[in-house]
């Protein structure tokens, strides 16, 4: 397998569907002419090309693809070559109906759309493996081939008999073929649910079992496992025939259906598709969500650069209202990805389809077909800028701070019935605790519960409801050895089986680590928030809060409302050589930001530069390059501490640097 970086330059490219233009090959020539003009150096081909690649069973026609790859290569464009499993040809579904997905209703889908195969079907797996092998055999020595793009946006689940059987087999393995072990962990004494045989179990569904949270949690794990084994099956011939070509699969933001932190282990390069919804008044929040996701995807491989496999050069077509983003927004969002560790800016799509469902989705080349469009010019200008940033390529990002976001915890917090059943928003809470660092120019990773805490000076794990195996012990050891650890409400409530910890919360030794006992949890009505004070200020208490006893911890903040007024709301505990903080309430106000300000000082975590930015700007350093952004709706000014070179235009800058709306700058110390 090749080591990163994949290319000497930042990848600038996107999804390219020459198969849609097979009857007009002159368009292919026009494509490569336009790609040059747009500074495109990569094209992702073949994602949805199966019906052309294998027009009838076992008859492959790859000549057209070879012609395309030749043209790309001759014009300095590398190929990200896709395996076509994301959408199957009609003949395959007609001959082997088992490849079609069965929905939760139990009804098998008819042929249509995409991303809807059975994850288990041996026939589908075999057919996919065959075509992948054929592709690898044909193109293994093609000079354009740079990366394998496995399938496309794996998602969903299948409930067919094959999948049910596979689920039961998976459970048998997990519970040592012992149905009583499963009954115990699923707490099946409740509502008379004790199974006597694995054959009695099926997937969770609306008209069946949907009130056993541990069953649903295991189903989520199983669906992830099926996706991973489907992916592995796809990769086998590629590894064998093209061992030097890395593989990726494009993921989707915080999509909850697959544990991406698990899937990440099975690919060489992480890639994801980023589609922010730009909207006046909430652009900054949207940028934060996407920044959080970039940091999350980068952290899946401990700082290794990732790819932004898709983004739109203009608008999308699938929202209710598909507003065009402001000119400059796309470039700004692309640079944000690069700042946070992306080695690419890739688009969906290169050329707009003439017909079909996505014919009005933004593309570099519009139906007009030439380069004289606003969007094309923007893309070309960005391409030129990316060429100035070679020194970012392959640069790993190192952070001393981590925020924990964990897929299994997301599943568990989405699902429990209790406290506040409408306001859970685990991701939102994590983003709230992440933002203060991006706003202060402090690099931050976003890691899972099982990642190594010891790489960081400070770890913040908001709303850490489900503790995976060994996590409480690892938190204790981390703090014991000098780490700073912050958690918030509902910490350490359930074990990996979703069984509540007995003996008081937070679980086990965490009571000693934090020096608190969380005796009760209150939920707040939407129109009746509570109040808590911290550091001389008062904050709203929103949606949920724990009622604490300080058992050794220092009290930094207290509740000011309700029957628990005067009791601890924010605590700090020295444990071993480290410090553990418990912030017992959720606040929609500035609490997390203010608390992090103090925390940063207390933990000695310094910003990566001495540039002064208002909290409304974002700053991140990658290598020697300093990226600054203004995602607000008004101009913002940073105060530079010394003279810098503006890398994108070669100008010297010093003093006040004002970024307009959609503004960004890439600076380098000019010393
Ligand atoms: C996804 C898919 C693409 C395309 C875009 C449209 O990301 O992977 O094939 O449908 O959405 O935004
Ligand atoms: Zn199935």
Short mmCIF file of C-alpha atoms in Angstrom, two decimals, residues 167-349:
data_model
loop_
_atom_site.label_atom_id
_atom_site.label_comp_id
_atom_site.label_asym_id
_atom_site.label_seq_id
_atom_site.Cartn_x
_atom_site.Cartn_y
_atom_site.Cartn_z
CA UNK A 167 -28.08 -11.41 12.85
CA UNK A 168 -28.91 -14.49 14.92
CA UNK A 169 -25.55 -16.04 14.09
CA UNK A 170 -23.84 -12.83 15.10
CA UNK A 171 -25.74 -12.87 18.41
CA UNK A 172 -24.90 -16.53 18.99
CA UNK A 173 -21.25 -15.65 18.68
CA UNK A 174 -21.49 -12.59 20.88
CA UNK A 175 -23.35 -14.45 23.62
CA UNK A 176 -21.41 -17.70 23.42
CA UNK A 177 -24.38 -19.56 22.03
CA UNK A 178 -26.03 -19.11 25.40
CA UNK A 179 -29.55 -17.69 25.20
CA UNK A 180 -29.62 -17.04 28.94
CA UNK A 181 -26.55 -14.88 28.66
CA UNK A 182 -28.39 -12.85 26.03
CA UNK A 183 -31.51 -12.76 28.22
CA UNK A 184 -29.45 -11.38 31.05
CA UNK A 185 -27.74 -8.66 29.03
CA UNK A 186 -30.93 -7.63 27.29
CA UNK A 187 -32.74 -7.72 30.65
CA UNK A 188 -35.43 -9.92 29.16
CA UNK A 189 -37.09 -10.60 32.48
CA UNK A 190 -38.76 -7.27 31.77
CA UNK A 191 -42.19 -7.63 30.08
CA UNK A 192 -41.80 -11.40 29.92
CA UNK A 193 -39.32 -11.33 27.07
CA UNK A 194 -37.13 -14.31 27.98
CA UNK A 195 -36.19 -16.12 24.79
CA UNK A 196 -35.68 -19.85 24.82
CA UNK A 197 -33.99 -20.02 21.44
CA UNK A 198 -32.03 -17.66 19.17
CA UNK A 199 -34.51 -18.43 16.38
CA UNK A 200 -37.12 -16.36 18.24
CA UNK A 201 -35.15 -13.17 17.72
CA UNK A 202 -35.48 -10.80 14.79
CA UNK A 203 -34.40 -7.31 13.84
CA UNK A 204 -35.99 -4.36 15.64
CA UNK A 205 -39.00 -2.94 13.81
CA UNK A 206 -41.97 -0.71 14.29
CA UNK A 207 -44.49 -3.55 14.11
CA UNK A 208 -42.28 -5.89 16.12
CA UNK A 209 -39.77 -5.42 18.90
CA UNK A 210 -38.71 -1.84 19.39
CA UNK A 211 -38.68 -1.49 23.16
CA UNK A 212 -35.56 -3.47 24.00
CA UNK A 213 -32.77 -0.89 23.77
CA UNK A 214 -30.05 -3.54 24.07
CA UNK A 215 -31.51 -5.39 21.08
CA UNK A 216 -31.47 -2.23 18.99
CA UNK A 217 -27.93 -1.46 20.13
CA UNK A 218 -26.80 -4.93 19.07
CA UNK A 219 -28.65 -4.51 15.76
CA UNK A 220 -26.71 -1.29 15.14
CA UNK A 221 -23.49 -3.15 15.88
CA UNK A 222 -24.54 -6.00 13.61
CA UNK A 223 -25.41 -3.63 10.74
CA UNK A 224 -21.97 -2.07 11.12
CA UNK A 225 -20.39 -5.52 11.11
CA UNK A 226 -22.31 -6.48 7.95
CA UNK A 227 -21.19 -3.32 6.22
CA UNK A 228 -17.62 -3.95 7.25
CA UNK A 229 -17.70 -7.53 6.00
CA UNK A 230 -19.36 -6.38 2.77
CA UNK A 231 -16.59 -3.80 2.37
CA UNK A 232 -13.91 -6.37 3.16
CA UNK A 233 -15.40 -8.69 0.57
CA UNK A 234 -15.14 -5.92 -2.01
CA UNK A 235 -11.55 -5.21 -1.11
CA UNK A 236 -10.20 -8.78 -1.32
CA UNK A 237 -9.43 -8.83 -5.07
CA UNK A 238 -8.14 -5.25 -4.98
CA UNK A 239 -5.63 -6.01 -2.25
CA UNK A 240 -4.53 -9.09 -4.13
CA UNK A 241 -4.11 -7.47 -7.53
CA UNK A 242 -3.28 -3.86 -6.65
CA UNK A 243 -1.52 -4.04 -3.29
CA UNK A 244 -0.02 -0.58 -3.79
CA UNK A 245 -3.27 1.21 -4.42
CA UNK A 246 -5.00 2.43 -1.25
CA UNK A 247 -8.71 2.01 -0.69
CA UNK A 248 -11.30 4.38 0.70
CA UNK A 249 -15.06 4.51 1.01
CA UNK A 250 -16.94 7.78 1.21
CA UNK A 251 -18.75 8.38 4.48
CA UNK A 252 -21.46 10.86 5.36
CA UNK A 253 -20.91 13.38 8.13
CA UNK A 254 -22.41 12.15 11.42
CA UNK A 255 -24.65 9.54 9.74
CA UNK A 256 -25.74 7.37 12.65
CA UNK A 257 -26.45 4.12 10.77
CA UNK A 258 -22.87 2.83 10.66
CA UNK A 259 -20.20 3.13 13.32
CA UNK A 260 -17.69 4.97 11.14
CA UNK A 261 -15.03 4.81 13.83
CA UNK A 262 -15.19 1.04 13.40
CA UNK A 263 -15.43 1.11 9.61
CA UNK A 264 -12.44 3.46 9.45
CA UNK A 265 -10.17 0.63 10.59
CA UNK A 266 -10.85 -1.22 7.35
CA UNK A 267 -9.82 1.42 4.82
CA UNK A 268 -6.45 3.01 4.13
CA UNK A 269 -7.65 6.55 3.65
CA UNK A 270 -10.67 8.22 5.21
CA UNK A 271 -12.97 10.16 2.91
CA UNK A 272 -16.28 11.87 3.46
CA UNK A 273 -18.90 13.92 1.68
CA UNK A 274 -19.54 17.41 3.01
CA UNK A 275 -22.72 19.31 2.16
CA UNK A 276 -23.22 22.25 4.52
CA UNK A 277 -26.54 24.03 4.41
CA UNK A 278 -25.56 27.67 4.14
CA UNK A 279 -28.18 30.01 5.47
CA UNK A 280 -27.94 33.60 6.63
CA UNK A 281 -27.83 33.71 10.41
CA UNK A 282 -26.65 30.17 10.88
CA UNK A 283 -23.60 29.93 8.65
CA UNK A 284 -21.23 29.93 11.58
CA UNK A 285 -23.04 27.07 13.29
CA UNK A 286 -23.10 25.10 10.05
CA UNK A 287 -19.38 25.67 9.56
CA UNK A 288 -18.78 24.46 13.11
CA UNK A 289 -20.66 21.24 12.46
CA UNK A 290 -18.59 20.58 9.36
CA UNK A 291 -15.35 21.55 11.07
CA UNK A 292 -16.23 19.12 13.86
CA UNK A 293 -16.79 16.42 11.24
CA UNK A 294 -13.47 17.15 9.51
CA UNK A 295 -11.68 16.85 12.83
CA UNK A 296 -13.61 13.67 13.60
CA UNK A 297 -12.72 12.03 10.30
CA UNK A 298 -9.09 13.08 10.57
CA UNK A 299 -8.88 11.68 14.10
CA UNK A 300 -10.12 8.28 12.94
CA UNK A 301 -6.61 7.66 11.68
CA UNK A 302 -4.73 9.59 14.36
CA UNK A 303 -4.18 12.73 12.34
CA UNK A 304 -3.57 11.18 8.92
CA UNK A 305 -4.92 13.46 6.17
CA UNK A 306 -8.35 12.58 4.82
CA UNK A 307 -10.16 13.39 1.61
CA UNK A 308 -13.21 15.57 1.18
CA UNK A 309 -14.56 13.26 -1.49
CA UNK A 310 -17.66 15.26 -2.33
CA UNK A 311 -18.89 18.82 -1.94
CA UNK A 312 -21.03 20.89 -4.23
CA UNK A 313 -19.54 23.65 -6.35
CA UNK A 314 -22.92 25.39 -6.27
CA UNK A 315 -26.23 24.22 -4.83
CA UNK A 316 -27.62 20.74 -4.20
CA UNK A 317 -30.96 19.50 -5.52
CA UNK A 318 -32.26 17.44 -2.62
CA UNK A 319 -33.19 20.00 0.03
CA UNK A 320 -36.67 21.50 0.17
CA UNK A 321 -35.28 24.76 -1.13
CA UNK A 322 -31.90 24.66 -2.87
CA UNK A 323 -30.53 28.14 -2.43
CA UNK A 324 -27.29 29.04 -4.18
CA UNK A 325 -24.54 29.71 -1.66
CA UNK A 326 -22.87 33.12 -1.73
CA UNK A 327 -20.01 33.41 -4.23
CA UNK A 328 -16.89 32.53 -2.30
CA UNK A 329 -18.59 30.23 0.18
CA UNK A 330 -17.55 27.07 -1.61
CA UNK A 331 -13.90 28.15 -1.71
CA UNK A 332 -14.04 29.12 1.96
CA UNK A 333 -15.56 25.79 2.98
CA UNK A 334 -12.98 23.95 0.87
CA UNK A 335 -10.10 25.75 2.57
CA UNK A 336 -11.64 24.92 5.95
CA UNK A 337 -11.41 21.24 5.02
CA UNK A 338 -7.77 21.67 4.00
CA UNK A 339 -6.97 23.56 7.19
CA UNK A 340 -8.38 20.71 9.25
CA UNK A 341 -6.45 17.99 7.47
CA UNK A 342 -8.03 17.30 4.07
CA UNK A 343 -5.66 16.56 1.22
CA UNK A 344 -8.41 17.14 -1.30
CA UNK A 345 -11.25 19.28 -2.52
CA UNK A 346 -13.55 17.11 -4.61
CA UNK A 347 -16.95 17.81 -6.02
CA UNK A 348 -20.13 16.13 -6.78
CA UNK A 349 -20.16 16.56 -9.71
#
